[in-house]
CSV table of C-alpha atoms and ligand atoms in Angstrom, one decimal:
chain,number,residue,atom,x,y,z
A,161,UNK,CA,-13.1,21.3,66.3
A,162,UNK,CA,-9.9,19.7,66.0
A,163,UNK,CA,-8.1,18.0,68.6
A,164,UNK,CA,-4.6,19.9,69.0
A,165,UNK,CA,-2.9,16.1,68.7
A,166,UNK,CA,-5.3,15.5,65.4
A,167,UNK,CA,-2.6,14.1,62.8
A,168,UNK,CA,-3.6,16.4,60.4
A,169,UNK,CA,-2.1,19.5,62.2
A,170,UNK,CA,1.0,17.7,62.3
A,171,UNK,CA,4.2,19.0,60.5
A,172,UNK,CA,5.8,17.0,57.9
A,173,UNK,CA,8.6,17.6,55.0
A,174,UNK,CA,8.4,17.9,51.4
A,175,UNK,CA,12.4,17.8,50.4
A,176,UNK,CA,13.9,19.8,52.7
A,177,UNK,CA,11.0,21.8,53.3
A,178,UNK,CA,8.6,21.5,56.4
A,179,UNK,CA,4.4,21.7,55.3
A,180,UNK,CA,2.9,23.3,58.7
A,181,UNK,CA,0.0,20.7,58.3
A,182,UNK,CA,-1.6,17.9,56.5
A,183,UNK,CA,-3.7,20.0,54.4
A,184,UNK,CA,-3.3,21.0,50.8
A,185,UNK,CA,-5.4,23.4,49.2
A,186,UNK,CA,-5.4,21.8,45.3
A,187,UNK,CA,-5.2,23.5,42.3
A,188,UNK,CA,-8.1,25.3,41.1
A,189,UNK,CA,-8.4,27.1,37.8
A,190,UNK,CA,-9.8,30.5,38.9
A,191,UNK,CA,-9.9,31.8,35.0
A,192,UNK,CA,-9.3,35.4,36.4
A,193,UNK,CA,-5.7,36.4,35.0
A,194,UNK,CA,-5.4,39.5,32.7
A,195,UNK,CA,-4.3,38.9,29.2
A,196,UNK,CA,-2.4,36.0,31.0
A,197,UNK,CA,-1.0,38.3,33.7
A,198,UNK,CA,-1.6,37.8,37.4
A,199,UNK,CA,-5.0,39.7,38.2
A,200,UNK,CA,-5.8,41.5,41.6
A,201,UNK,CA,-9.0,39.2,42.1
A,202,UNK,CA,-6.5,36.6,42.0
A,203,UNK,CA,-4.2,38.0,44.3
A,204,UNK,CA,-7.2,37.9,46.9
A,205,UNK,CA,-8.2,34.7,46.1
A,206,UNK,CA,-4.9,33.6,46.8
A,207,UNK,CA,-4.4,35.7,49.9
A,208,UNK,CA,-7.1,34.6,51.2
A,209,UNK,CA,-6.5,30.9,51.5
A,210,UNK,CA,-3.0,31.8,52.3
A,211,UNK,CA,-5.0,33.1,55.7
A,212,UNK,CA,-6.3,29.8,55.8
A,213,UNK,CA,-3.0,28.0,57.2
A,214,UNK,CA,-3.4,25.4,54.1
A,215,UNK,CA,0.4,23.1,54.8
A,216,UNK,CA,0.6,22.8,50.7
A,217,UNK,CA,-1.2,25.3,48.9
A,218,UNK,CA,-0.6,24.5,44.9
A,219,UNK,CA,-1.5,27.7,42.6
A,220,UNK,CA,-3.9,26.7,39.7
A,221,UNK,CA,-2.8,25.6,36.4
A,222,UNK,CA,-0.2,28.2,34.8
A,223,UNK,CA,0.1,28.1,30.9
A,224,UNK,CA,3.6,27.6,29.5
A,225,UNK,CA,2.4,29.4,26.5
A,226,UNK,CA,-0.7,32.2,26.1
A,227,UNK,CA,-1.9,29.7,23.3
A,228,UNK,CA,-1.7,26.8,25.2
A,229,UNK,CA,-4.6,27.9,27.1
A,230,UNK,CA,-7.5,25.7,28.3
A,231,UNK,CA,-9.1,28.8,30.1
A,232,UNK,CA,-9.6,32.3,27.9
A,233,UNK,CA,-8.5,33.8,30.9
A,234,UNK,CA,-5.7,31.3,32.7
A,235,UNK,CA,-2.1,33.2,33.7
A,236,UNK,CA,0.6,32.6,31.6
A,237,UNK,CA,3.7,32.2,33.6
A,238,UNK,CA,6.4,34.2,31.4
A,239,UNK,CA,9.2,36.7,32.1
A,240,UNK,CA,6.6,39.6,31.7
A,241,UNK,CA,4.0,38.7,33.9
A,242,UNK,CA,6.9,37.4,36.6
A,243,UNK,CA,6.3,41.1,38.7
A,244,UNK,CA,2.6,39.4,39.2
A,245,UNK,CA,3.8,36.3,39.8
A,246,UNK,CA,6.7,37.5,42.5
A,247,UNK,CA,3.5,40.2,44.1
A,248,UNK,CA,0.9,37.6,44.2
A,249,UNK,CA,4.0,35.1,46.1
A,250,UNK,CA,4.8,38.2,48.4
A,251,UNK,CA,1.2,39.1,49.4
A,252,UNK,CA,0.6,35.2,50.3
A,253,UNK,CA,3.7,34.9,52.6
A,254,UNK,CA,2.4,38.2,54.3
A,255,UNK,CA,-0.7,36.4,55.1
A,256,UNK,CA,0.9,33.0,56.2
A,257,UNK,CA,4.4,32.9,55.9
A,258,UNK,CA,4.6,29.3,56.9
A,259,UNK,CA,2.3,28.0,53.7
A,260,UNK,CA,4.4,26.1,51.3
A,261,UNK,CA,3.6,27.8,48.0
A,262,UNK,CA,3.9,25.4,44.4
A,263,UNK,CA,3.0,26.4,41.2
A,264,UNK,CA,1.3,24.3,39.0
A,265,UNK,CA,3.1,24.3,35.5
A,266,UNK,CA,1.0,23.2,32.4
A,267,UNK,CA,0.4,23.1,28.5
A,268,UNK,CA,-3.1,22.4,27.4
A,269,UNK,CA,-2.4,20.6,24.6
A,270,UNK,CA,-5.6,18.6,22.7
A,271,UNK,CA,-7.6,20.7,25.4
A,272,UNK,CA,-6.3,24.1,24.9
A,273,UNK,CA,-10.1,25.7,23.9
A,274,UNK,CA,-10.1,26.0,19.8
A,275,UNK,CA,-12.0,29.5,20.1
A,276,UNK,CA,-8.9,31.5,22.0
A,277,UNK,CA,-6.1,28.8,21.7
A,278,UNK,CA,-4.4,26.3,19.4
A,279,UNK,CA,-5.4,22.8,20.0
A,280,UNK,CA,-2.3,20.4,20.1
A,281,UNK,CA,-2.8,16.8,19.6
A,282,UNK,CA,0.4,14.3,20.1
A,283,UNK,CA,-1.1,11.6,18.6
A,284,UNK,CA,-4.3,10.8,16.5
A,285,UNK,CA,-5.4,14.6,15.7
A,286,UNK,CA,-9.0,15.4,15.4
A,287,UNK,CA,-9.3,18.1,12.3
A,288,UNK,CA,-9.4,20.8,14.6
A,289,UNK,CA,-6.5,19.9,16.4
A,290,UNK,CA,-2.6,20.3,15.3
A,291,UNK,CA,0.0,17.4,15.5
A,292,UNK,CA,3.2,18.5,17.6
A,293,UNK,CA,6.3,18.5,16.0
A,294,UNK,CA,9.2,16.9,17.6
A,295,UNK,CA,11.0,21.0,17.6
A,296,UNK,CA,8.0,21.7,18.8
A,297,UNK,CA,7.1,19.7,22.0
A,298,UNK,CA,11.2,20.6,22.6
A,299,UNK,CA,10.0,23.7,22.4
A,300,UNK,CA,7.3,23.0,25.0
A,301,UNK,CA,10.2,21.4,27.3
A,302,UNK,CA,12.4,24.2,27.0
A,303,UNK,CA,9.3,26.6,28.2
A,304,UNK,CA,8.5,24.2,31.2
A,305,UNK,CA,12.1,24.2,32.5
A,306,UNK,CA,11.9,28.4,31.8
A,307,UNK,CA,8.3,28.2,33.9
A,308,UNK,CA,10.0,26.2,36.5
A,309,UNK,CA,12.9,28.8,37.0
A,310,UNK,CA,10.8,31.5,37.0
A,311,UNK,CA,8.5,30.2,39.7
A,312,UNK,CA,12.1,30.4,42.0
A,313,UNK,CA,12.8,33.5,41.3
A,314,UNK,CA,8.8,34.1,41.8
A,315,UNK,CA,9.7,33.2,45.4
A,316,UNK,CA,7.7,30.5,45.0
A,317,UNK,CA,8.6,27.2,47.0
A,318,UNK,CA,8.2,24.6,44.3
A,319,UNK,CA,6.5,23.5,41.0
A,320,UNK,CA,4.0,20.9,40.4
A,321,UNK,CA,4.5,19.5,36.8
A,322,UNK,CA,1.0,18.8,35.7
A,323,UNK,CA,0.5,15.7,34.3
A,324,UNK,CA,-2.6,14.8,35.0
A,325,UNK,CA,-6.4,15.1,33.6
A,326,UNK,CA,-5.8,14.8,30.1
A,327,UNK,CA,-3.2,17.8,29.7
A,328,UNK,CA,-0.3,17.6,27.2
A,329,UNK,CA,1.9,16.2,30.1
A,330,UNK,CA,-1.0,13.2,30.5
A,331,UNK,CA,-1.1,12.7,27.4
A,332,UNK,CA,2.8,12.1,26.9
A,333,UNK,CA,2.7,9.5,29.2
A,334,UNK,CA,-0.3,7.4,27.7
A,335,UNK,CA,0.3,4.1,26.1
A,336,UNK,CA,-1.9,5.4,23.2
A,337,UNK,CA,1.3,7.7,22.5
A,338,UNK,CA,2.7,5.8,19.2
A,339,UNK,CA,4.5,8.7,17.7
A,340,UNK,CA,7.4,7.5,16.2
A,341,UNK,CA,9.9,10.0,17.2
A,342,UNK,CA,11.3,10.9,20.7
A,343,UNK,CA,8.6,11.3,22.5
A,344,UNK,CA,6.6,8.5,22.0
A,345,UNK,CA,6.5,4.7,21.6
A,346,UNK,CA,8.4,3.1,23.9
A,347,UNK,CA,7.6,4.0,28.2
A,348,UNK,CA,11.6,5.7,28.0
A,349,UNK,CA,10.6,7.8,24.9
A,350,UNK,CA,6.8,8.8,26.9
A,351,UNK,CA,8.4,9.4,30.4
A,352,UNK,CA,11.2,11.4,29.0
A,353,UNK,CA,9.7,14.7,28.9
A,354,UNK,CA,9.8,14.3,32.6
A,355,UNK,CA,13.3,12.7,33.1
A,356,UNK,CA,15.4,15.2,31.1
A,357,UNK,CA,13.1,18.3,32.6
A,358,UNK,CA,14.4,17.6,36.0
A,359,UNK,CA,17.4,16.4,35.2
A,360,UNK,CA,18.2,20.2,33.9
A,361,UNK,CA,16.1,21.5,36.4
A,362,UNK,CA,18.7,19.7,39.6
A,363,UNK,CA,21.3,21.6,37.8
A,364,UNK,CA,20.0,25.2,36.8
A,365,UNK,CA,17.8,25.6,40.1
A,366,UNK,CA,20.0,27.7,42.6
A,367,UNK,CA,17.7,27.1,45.8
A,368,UNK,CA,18.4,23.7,46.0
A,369,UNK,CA,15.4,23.2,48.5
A,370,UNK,CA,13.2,24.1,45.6
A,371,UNK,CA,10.2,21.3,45.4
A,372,UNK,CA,9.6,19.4,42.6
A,373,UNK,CA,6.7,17.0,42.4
A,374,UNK,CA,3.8,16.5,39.7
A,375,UNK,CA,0.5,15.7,39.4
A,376,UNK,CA,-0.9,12.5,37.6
A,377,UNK,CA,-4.0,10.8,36.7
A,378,UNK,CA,-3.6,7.5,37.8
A,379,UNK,CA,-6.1,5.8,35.3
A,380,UNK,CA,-7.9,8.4,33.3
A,381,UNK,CA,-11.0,5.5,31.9
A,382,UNK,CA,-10.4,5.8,28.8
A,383,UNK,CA,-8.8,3.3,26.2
A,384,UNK,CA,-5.4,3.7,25.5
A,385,UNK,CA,-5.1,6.2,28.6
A,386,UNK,CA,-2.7,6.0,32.1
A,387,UNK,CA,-3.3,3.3,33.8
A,388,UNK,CA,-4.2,0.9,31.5
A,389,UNK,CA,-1.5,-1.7,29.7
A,390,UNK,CA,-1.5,-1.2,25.9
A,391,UNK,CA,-3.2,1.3,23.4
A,392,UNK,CA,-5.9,-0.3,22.8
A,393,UNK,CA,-7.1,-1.0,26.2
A,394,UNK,CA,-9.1,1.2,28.5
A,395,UNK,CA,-9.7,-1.3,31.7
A,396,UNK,CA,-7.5,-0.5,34.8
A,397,UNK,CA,-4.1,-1.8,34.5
A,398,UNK,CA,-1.4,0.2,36.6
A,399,UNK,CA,1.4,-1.5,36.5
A,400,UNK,CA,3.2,0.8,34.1
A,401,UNK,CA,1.7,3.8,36.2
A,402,UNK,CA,3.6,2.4,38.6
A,403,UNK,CA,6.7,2.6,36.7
A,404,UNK,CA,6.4,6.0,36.0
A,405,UNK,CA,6.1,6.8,39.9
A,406,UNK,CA,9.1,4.6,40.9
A,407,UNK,CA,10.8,6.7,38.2
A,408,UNK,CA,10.0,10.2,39.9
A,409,UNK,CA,11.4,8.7,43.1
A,410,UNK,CA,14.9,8.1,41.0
A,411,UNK,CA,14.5,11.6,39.4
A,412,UNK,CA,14.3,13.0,43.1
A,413,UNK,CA,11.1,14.5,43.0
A,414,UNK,CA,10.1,15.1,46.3
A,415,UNK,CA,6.5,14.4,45.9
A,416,UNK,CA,3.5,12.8,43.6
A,417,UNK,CA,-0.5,14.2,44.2
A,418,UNK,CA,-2.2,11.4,43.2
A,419,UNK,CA,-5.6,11.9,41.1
A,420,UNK,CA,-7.6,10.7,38.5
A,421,UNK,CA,-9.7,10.8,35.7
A,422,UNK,CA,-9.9,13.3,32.8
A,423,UNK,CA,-12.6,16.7,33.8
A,424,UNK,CA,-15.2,16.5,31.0
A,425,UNK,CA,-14.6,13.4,29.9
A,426,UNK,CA,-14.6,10.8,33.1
A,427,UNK,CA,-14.8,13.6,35.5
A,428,UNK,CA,-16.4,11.5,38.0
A,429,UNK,CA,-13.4,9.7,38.5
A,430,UNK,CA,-11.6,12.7,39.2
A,431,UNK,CA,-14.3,15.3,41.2
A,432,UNK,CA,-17.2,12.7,42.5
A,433,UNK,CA,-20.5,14.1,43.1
A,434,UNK,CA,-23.3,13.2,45.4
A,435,UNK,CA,-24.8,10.6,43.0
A,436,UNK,CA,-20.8,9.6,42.1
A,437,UNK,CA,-19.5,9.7,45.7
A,438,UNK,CA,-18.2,6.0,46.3
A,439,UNK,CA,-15.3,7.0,43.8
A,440,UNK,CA,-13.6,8.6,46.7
A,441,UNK,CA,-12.6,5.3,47.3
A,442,UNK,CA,-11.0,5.1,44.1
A,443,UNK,CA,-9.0,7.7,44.9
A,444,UNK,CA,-8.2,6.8,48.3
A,445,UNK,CA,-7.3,3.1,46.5
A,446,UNK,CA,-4.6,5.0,44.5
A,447,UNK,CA,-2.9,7.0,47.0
A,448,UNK,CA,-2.7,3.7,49.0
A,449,UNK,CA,-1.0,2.4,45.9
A,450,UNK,CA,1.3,5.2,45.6
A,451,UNK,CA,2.5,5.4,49.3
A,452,UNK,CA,2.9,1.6,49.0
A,453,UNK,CA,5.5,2.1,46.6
A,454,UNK,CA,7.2,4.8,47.2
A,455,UNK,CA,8.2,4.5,51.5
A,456,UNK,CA,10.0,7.1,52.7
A,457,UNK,CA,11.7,8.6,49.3
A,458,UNK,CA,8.8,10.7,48.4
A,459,UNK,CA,5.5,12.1,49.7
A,460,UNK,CA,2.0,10.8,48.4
A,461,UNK,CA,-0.6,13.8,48.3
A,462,UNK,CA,-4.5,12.4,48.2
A,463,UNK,CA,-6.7,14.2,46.2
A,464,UNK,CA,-10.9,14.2,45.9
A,465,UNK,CA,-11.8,15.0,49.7
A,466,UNK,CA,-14.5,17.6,49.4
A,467,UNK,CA,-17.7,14.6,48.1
A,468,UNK,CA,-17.1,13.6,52.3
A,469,UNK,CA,-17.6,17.2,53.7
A,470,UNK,CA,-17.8,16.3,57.2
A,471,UNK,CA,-17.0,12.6,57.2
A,472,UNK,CA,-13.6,13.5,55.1
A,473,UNK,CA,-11.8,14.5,58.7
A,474,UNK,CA,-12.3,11.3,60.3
A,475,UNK,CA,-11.2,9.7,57.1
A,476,UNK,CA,-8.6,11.6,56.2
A,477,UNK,CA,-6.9,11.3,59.9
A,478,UNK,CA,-7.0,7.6,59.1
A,479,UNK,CA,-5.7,7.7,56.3
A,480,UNK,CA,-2.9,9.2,57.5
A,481,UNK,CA,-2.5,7.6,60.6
A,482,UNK,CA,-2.7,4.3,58.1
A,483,UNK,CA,0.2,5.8,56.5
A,484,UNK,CA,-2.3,5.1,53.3
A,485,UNK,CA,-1.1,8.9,52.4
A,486,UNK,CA,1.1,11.6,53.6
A,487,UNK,CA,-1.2,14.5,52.8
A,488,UNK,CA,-4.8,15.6,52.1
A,489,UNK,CA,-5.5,17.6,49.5
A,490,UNK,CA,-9.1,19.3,48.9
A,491,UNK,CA,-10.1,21.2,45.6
A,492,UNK,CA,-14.1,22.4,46.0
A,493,UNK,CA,-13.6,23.0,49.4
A,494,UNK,CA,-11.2,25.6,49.1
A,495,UNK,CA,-13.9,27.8,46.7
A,496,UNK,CA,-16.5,27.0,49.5
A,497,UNK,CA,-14.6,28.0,52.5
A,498,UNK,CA,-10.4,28.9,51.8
A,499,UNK,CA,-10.1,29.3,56.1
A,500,UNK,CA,-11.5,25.5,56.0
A,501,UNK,CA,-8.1,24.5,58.0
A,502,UNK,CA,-8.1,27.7,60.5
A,503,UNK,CA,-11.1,27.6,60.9
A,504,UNK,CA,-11.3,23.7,61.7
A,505,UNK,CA,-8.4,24.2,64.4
A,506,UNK,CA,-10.7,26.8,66.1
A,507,UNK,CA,-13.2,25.3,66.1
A,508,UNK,CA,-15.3,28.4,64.2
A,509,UNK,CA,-18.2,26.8,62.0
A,510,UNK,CA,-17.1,25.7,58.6
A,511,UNK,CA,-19.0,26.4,55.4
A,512,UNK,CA,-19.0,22.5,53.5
A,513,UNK,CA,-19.2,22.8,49.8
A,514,UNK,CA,-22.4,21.5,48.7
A,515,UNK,CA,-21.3,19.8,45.3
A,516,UNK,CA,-23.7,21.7,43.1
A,517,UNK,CA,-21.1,21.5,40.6
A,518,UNK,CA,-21.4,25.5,40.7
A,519,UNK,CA,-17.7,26.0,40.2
A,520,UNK,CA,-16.9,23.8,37.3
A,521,UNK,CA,-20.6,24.9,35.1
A,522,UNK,CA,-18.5,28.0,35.7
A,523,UNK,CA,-15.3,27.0,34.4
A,524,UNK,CA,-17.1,25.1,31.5
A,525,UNK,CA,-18.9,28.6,30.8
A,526,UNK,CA,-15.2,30.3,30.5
A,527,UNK,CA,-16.4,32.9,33.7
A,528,UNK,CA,-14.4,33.7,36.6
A,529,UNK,CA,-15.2,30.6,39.1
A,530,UNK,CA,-16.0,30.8,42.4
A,531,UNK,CA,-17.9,29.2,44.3
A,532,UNK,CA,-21.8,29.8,43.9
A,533,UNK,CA,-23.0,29.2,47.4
A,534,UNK,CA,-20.9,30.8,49.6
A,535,UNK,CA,-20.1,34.2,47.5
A,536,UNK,CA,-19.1,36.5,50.6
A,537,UNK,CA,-16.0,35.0,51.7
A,538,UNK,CA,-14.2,35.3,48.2
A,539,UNK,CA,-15.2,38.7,46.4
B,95,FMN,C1,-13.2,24.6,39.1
B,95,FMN,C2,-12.1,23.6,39.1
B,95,FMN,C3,-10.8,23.9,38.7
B,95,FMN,C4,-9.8,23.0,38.8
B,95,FMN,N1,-8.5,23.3,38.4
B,95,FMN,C5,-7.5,22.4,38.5
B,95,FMN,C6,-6.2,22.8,38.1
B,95,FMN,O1,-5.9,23.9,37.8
B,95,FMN,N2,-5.2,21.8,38.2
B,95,FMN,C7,-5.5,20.5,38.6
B,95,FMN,O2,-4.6,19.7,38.7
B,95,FMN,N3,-6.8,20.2,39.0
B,95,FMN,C8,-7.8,21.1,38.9
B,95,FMN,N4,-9.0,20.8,39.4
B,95,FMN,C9,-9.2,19.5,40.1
B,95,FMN,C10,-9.1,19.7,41.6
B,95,FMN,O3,-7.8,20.1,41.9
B,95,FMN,C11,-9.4,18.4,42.4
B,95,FMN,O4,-8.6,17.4,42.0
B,95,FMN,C12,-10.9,18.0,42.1
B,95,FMN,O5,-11.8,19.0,42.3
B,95,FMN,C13,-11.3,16.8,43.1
B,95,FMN,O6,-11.1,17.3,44.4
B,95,FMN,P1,-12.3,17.7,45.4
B,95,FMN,O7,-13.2,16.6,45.4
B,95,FMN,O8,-11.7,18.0,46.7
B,95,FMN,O9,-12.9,18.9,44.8
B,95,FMN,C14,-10.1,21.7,39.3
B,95,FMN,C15,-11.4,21.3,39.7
B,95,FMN,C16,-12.4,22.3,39.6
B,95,FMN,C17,-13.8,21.9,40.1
């Protein structure tokens, strides 16, 4: 159980908006929508960890466009699935009114899947993949600020731009992004899909307690990829990663959830696993990183918790009490047990995800995930 004085049921802000707790539920693909549109298995999924008093809990990856899709079945966020969107907001705040509810806002890009989607490359296509136009990663823009003003009037509480794990918005910010037009070459040109996004967005968003934060990938291990110094280097170099988090601070983003790695490619990095576990400390490393630079101005969301299963409280508490990171965000664990938070202030036995990899073969397999353990609590 919990102590009641445990740091991690401590309220904090995000913006001008108080998190009930330390705990973020992160975003997990649940493949589920309807022709793009908000399902009712995803409804309960989501209602269900709204029950869980999560502080922070960040809705999955929402396409910008239905063939930007890296799931055959991911929800589109678009004027006609916004009555889904604004239910699946209502039914959540019914459960736990408290929870602050982001949506996470993505294009797929080179990893939209080629048999339901259109593979977009911004640099070095493979031949399956198309190379972006400059109209047409506007285009994507355009859609991203549309997604972000639709998540407000979804009642949602803010938007997580996702540009992390090898997405479109990951890859914009790479050094290996040479294009020679706007959006690439030089660190203004690959950070300003992100700059002039919330620039509009501090203008056209009428709640102005709306959060805005984003997601990145540290270093993604691979050559030419964040965190590393030039195109044509893969070893660990953050310095310009830095950069582009000292730049969200002068945007006015109100937070950064620090991860890592690219899923399928270095996913270790970014989801260890029993035989990968000592890159929580990777992870940890980062957050440290980012909290270091940032102060006060923004807050630092850790990601990668669910390898510790029951170590990750003690760890986590320190973390925070370190001031290493301002929250703790768990993805597995959410599938295995959503009430994980609830149920640790009760003191009621929690169900530990096991890291069978269960969810993600799922994911891979383009089927509804879930997690394959513990089955009852989600269906
Ligand atoms: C099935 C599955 C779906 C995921 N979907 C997303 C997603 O939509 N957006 C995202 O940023 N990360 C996604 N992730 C990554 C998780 O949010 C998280 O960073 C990762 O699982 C590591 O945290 P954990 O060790 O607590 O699970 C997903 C991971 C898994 C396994």
């Amino acid at each position: 159980m919990l102590d009641a004085n445990s740091i991690l049921l401590s309220s904090l802000n995000i913006g001008n908006r108080t998190a009930q707790n330390r705990f973020v539920a992160q975003p997990m693909e649940g493949n589920d929508g309807e022709n793009g549109a908000v399902s009712e298995r995803a409804i309960k999924r989501y209602t269900q960890l709204a029950e869980g008093k999560w502080g922070v809990i960040v809705i999955e990856a929402l396409a910008v466009k239905s063939d930007a899709l890296a799931r055959k079945n991911q929800m589109v966020i678009n004027r006609e699935h916004l009555p889904g969107f604004k239910r699946l907001v209502s039914e959540m705040k019914k459960a736990d009114p408290n929870a602050l509810i982001l949506f996470q806002i993505t294009h797929s890009g080179r990893k939209s899947g080629k048999d339901f989607s259109q593979p977009t490359a911004l640099y070095d296509p493979a031949p399956h993949e198309h190379l972006l136009t400059t109209e047409e990663i506007d285009e994507i823009q355009r859609l991203f600020v549309e997604a972000t003003l639709l998540a407000e009037e979804a009642g949602a509480d803010g938007v997580d731009f996702k540009m992390c794990h090898g997405y479109f918005g990951c890859e914009l910010l790479r050094p290996a992004n040479q294009r020679d037009d706007k959006w690439g070459g030089s660190f203004q040109n690959r950070t300003r899909f992100l700059s002039e996004s919330v620039k509009e967005l501090k203008t056209r968003l009428k709640n102005k307690d709306f959060i805005l934060g984003s997601r990145i990938s540290y270093w993604e291990g691979i050559k030419g990829g964040c965190g590393t110094k030039s195109a044509d280097d893969a070893v660990e170099d953050l310095t310009e990663m830095d950069e582009v988090i000292r730049l969200m601070v002068n945007l006015g983003l109100d937070y950064v959830n620090v991860s890592a790695g690219i899923p399928g490619v270095t996913s270790e990095i970014t989801r260890p696993t029993a035989t990968s576990k000592w890159f929580y400390l990777h992870q940890f490393r980062y957050a440290r990183r980012a909290k270091a630079l940032v102060g006060d101005a923004m807050k630092v969301f850790g990601s990668a918790y669910s390898v510790l299963k029951e170590e990750a409280i003690a760890l986590a508490e320190e973390n925070l009490q370190k001031g290493d990171t301002d929250f703790v965000g768990w993805g597995r664990q959410t599938l295995a047990d959503p009430l994980f938070p609830k149920r640790l202030a009760l003191g009621e036995q929690v169900d530990y995800c096991k890291l069978c990899s269960g969810c993600s073969k799922l994911m891979v397999k383009q089927e509804q995930v879930k997690c394959i353990i513990y089955p009852v609590i989600k269906e």
